[in-house]
Amino acid sequence: MNALENIVFLSAALATVSGFYIQAQEYIRSMVRGQFVQAILIAATIFVLAFVESSIDLVVLGLLVLVLRGYLITELLERRIPGKGSDVKEKDIGIASHLLLDLVFIMIGTFIIYSLVFSRITFSIAGSIAGDTILVFPLALFFQGLFLIASRNSTFSQIIGYIEEENALVLFAIFLIPVPIIIEASVFLDVLALVVISSFVVLEKFTHNPMDELRG
Amino acid sequence: MLNGYVETLMMTLSQYFFVVLTAPLYSGIMTKLKAMIESRRGPSIFQPYMDIWKFMKKETLFPRGSGFIFRYGPYVIFGIYSLISLIVPILVPVPIFFTASADFLGGAILFSLAAFIKIASALESGSNFMSLGAARTASFIFLSEGTLITVFFAVSLITQTNNPYVTNNFLSANPVQGLTLEHIFATLAFFMLFFYETGKLPLESPGLAELGMIEEGMNYEYSGKLLAINKWSGHIKQYILGSILLNVFLFPWFLQSSFPNFLLDIPIMFLKWMLLILIVVIIETTMAKMRLFRILDYLATAFTFSILFLAFGVLLG
Amino acid sequence: MHIFPYLIIAAPIIASAFYSLQPRAASIAAGIVDILLSMLIYFQLPFHNIFYVDFTSWIFLIMVSCIYLASTLYSLNYMKDIQARGISERTYYTLLNLFSASMFFTLLMNDYGFMWVGIEATTICSALLIIGEKNDVSLEAAWRYIILVSAGVAFAFISIILIFYNFHTLNVYDIIHSNPTDGLMGRIIVAIALIGFGTKTGVFPVHTWLPDAHSEAPAPVSAMFSGVLLPVALYVLYRIYQIDPFPLLYTWFAVVSIAVSSLFMAYQKNYKRMFAYSTMENMNMALLGFALGGVGVIGALILLITHSFAKSGAFFSSGNIMKSTGSKNMDQVSGLWKGMPWTSTSLVMSSMAATGAPPFGVFIGEFFILSMLAGRNIVQFSIVIFFVMTAFIGINYNVSSMVFRGSSDSREQGWLMAGTAIVCASISLLIGILFLGGYMNALV
């Protein structure tokens, strides 16, 4: 393992850890900032890989992540936080139980995918990284996004869960094979548009609970 | 042959007496340094020894209704910590007598045994305050002991062995760049655990404030000689955990293993401990105490780190 | 040089540029233009450049353009007098146009990545349409639609990445015609796509948004969802399935989904919800057909095109009933026959069509699919036939008790709404009769 490879591993791992940070926050603003940190970490990973592969496409991709995920989405979400912003929080969150359930969830998910897929196929990873196990991090992050959507009932948490999933996909794509930049850019714009659309819902309805009319 | 036997015997004796005798000193230095940072004069660094001496001289009283576990628990706990101090590389980085009695996992289980006996003796006291402490400990211990065991698993995975001495040798032979991801996060988890287990500030404030006490609560009804032994055990526990943190996780380098040189380990360990004390004091003086229920979240975080990167270690390995 | 695909996508987008001028007229014009263009493109089939159009996608194009026009026409009256609007009428038409444009984009592109982008764009454009009639419930339904569908479709992106990793291209035509060899990789791609795009298609464990969105959206939007949005997602799923057919997985998921949707259908009180489950059943029947291949694909295509007209007819009729009675609950709707003869006719016809009564096209489609299935797996065949019959009885019993039993003071809501409904229902009958006629001729 050389130093650059270590940096890639570390930043990918930290991106996964940032998922846990987001999961453990009660205050909406901290969650949004956690998403910001995650975007920065992913951009950093992309830049290191761009350096290793000396690829312009990856530099552009990194910049896109920085601008769209890091700046625009964070800004959009922070502006939509109702009231004073800094003191809006979700009620009744058991952090310890959330963390542990999240852990169980991603472990089961990752292990199932690992035993079904990775034990039989060996993927070759970008940036001449040995082995394909680095894909564990984006997978874990993806499952964290799913768990965040499933475990929380406020609009914000669910949007952030969705963005986390998309972040995981970016990470997954750059490790495996960078998708053509035009498609990746369209995907980013789609996600941005979806966040804009969701922010309309935020204005009207802050939490989402089961309803009698929508049962069965 | 005989020579080797004598060498090992000397190493064993020096490790044991070094641990048992100097353990209170580090607590004293920590308290003094903390006081200095808070611009107080603070107690002397030998205050823990004076405390133990003072308690030794006092009369030992037992609350009405207390059972025999309450009376003999402290001795057993002291014995367990003494045994642990012989099986982990906390002074001499080569195996000594008793090292073969348990591996890393065994060490972790001995810690659990000590905690269990402490809870059992607290419940035998018939005092509400001690039951409070016991209840609190019991509701946190499922995460803290879990973390302790998984962290040890993580290091054994890195080095493919359960032997703490081999781990220490392996790590000190490797430069910083060789550190693996699971080692970094296991270190983080163990560092967080160290703060909880030794009752440091963001989790537990020292002293007898009932509102936030966890570990201290279980000393409430002890007096005289038994209290002295309990305090002493506490110092030894802190020393053992801190030294494992230093020698296995944080800073495994510089230990000497050849025969006369091993005496150099005493000042080396002392210097390493000064480093740890500095870190601990900085954190303790900059952080406010958490609410009691937050401790669970804190421990859950440590546990998450340890088990997540244990799993990744298996996958990445 | 093929200009038609560009025009088909451009027409609705241009119409949505008429935001402040004449959104209604422009939308209708775009709908008519799209139908004509889709018809004309038939003479160029098949071709592939940056677009890939063959007979299969042509059927889907016809479906989308027809239902687009029908929904626009129906919306003219339906959206006029809504009390609590979530979005203004102009925004409604703009989004409806963009929604159609994104569906055309998905159908036409010759690139799996852009297909994914198109599917995600349909979610974005259609999410706010659900709150055309705004209340707490429709907001919740819209939110479930947004978050569940986008989370599921995000999962499908993994399969897109794997396709690119495996083939180093995303070109649909090239990949399908390259006879890929890697068995396991192909299966992983196809299986992930089933869960991912299956969210939008209504495959069992990930279908939960479907009844909510269909029951709370305004009637023309429900018609678009059920009639064309789900088939478009199914189209993408089919294109990925063609990479490496994996019938075992797909048929079992489809069979279980058919069973589950029939069971849920049986105890619905909300008639729009009941039709939503019927849509789920039909989509999975078509998925079954696509998965079986051969005659099954033809059956699925007939089923889909008939179903899109029939189910639009059903939702348009439901819209008429809701306007007239103000209730979505079946128990509060009775004796429609007296006051609303045209709507009643279209409701009965379209519910017969959607459940696969002969001689409607759905029957022919189901016949092809089931005859194929009977030769393959008798267990699946018996499960499907049992639950299709359950659904048939359940829906038609409920509809006939709404229409014929008791009496009420309901009235027709203008000729345009009733007319659109009955025309849609009749087309589904027409397709069946024409096909049967042609089939008989061919036999003779």
mmCIF file of C-alpha atoms in Angstrom, chain B residues 1-13 92 94-97 257-260 262:
data_model
loop_
_atom_site.group_PDB
_atom_site.id
_atom_site.type_symbol
_atom_site.label_atom_id
_atom_site.label_comp_id
_atom_site.label_asym_id
_atom_site.label_seq_id
_atom_site.Cartn_x
_atom_site.Cartn_y
_atom_site.Cartn_z
ATOM 1 C CA MET B 1 19.061 -21.926 31.030
ATOM 2 C CA LEU B 2 19.127 -20.853 34.596
ATOM 3 C CA ASN B 3 20.282 -17.473 33.432
ATOM 4 C CA GLY B 4 17.227 -17.083 31.253
ATOM 5 C CA TYR B 5 15.058 -18.168 34.156
ATOM 6 C CA VAL B 6 16.528 -15.508 36.393
ATOM 7 C CA GLU B 7 16.162 -12.865 33.700
ATOM 8 C CA THR B 8 12.484 -13.667 33.209
ATOM 9 C CA LEU B 9 11.968 -13.708 36.947
ATOM 10 C CA MET B 10 13.532 -10.259 37.242
ATOM 11 C CA MET B 11 11.451 -8.956 34.384
ATOM 12 C CA THR B 12 8.297 -10.382 35.936
ATOM 13 C CA LEU B 13 9.018 -8.919 39.335
ATOM 14 C CA VAL B 92 8.500 -5.402 29.155
ATOM 15 C CA VAL B 94 8.705 -9.922 25.822
ATOM 16 C CA PRO B 95 6.704 -12.703 27.451
ATOM 17 C CA ILE B 96 7.206 -13.198 31.179
ATOM 18 C CA PHE B 97 5.793 -15.600 33.763
ATOM 19 C CA SER B 257 13.557 -6.208 25.462
ATOM 20 C CA SER B 258 17.140 -7.384 26.037
ATOM 21 C CA PHE B 259 18.185 -8.244 29.573
ATOM 22 C CA PRO B 260 19.799 -5.295 31.260
ATOM 23 C CA PHE B 262 14.720 -3.655 29.946
#
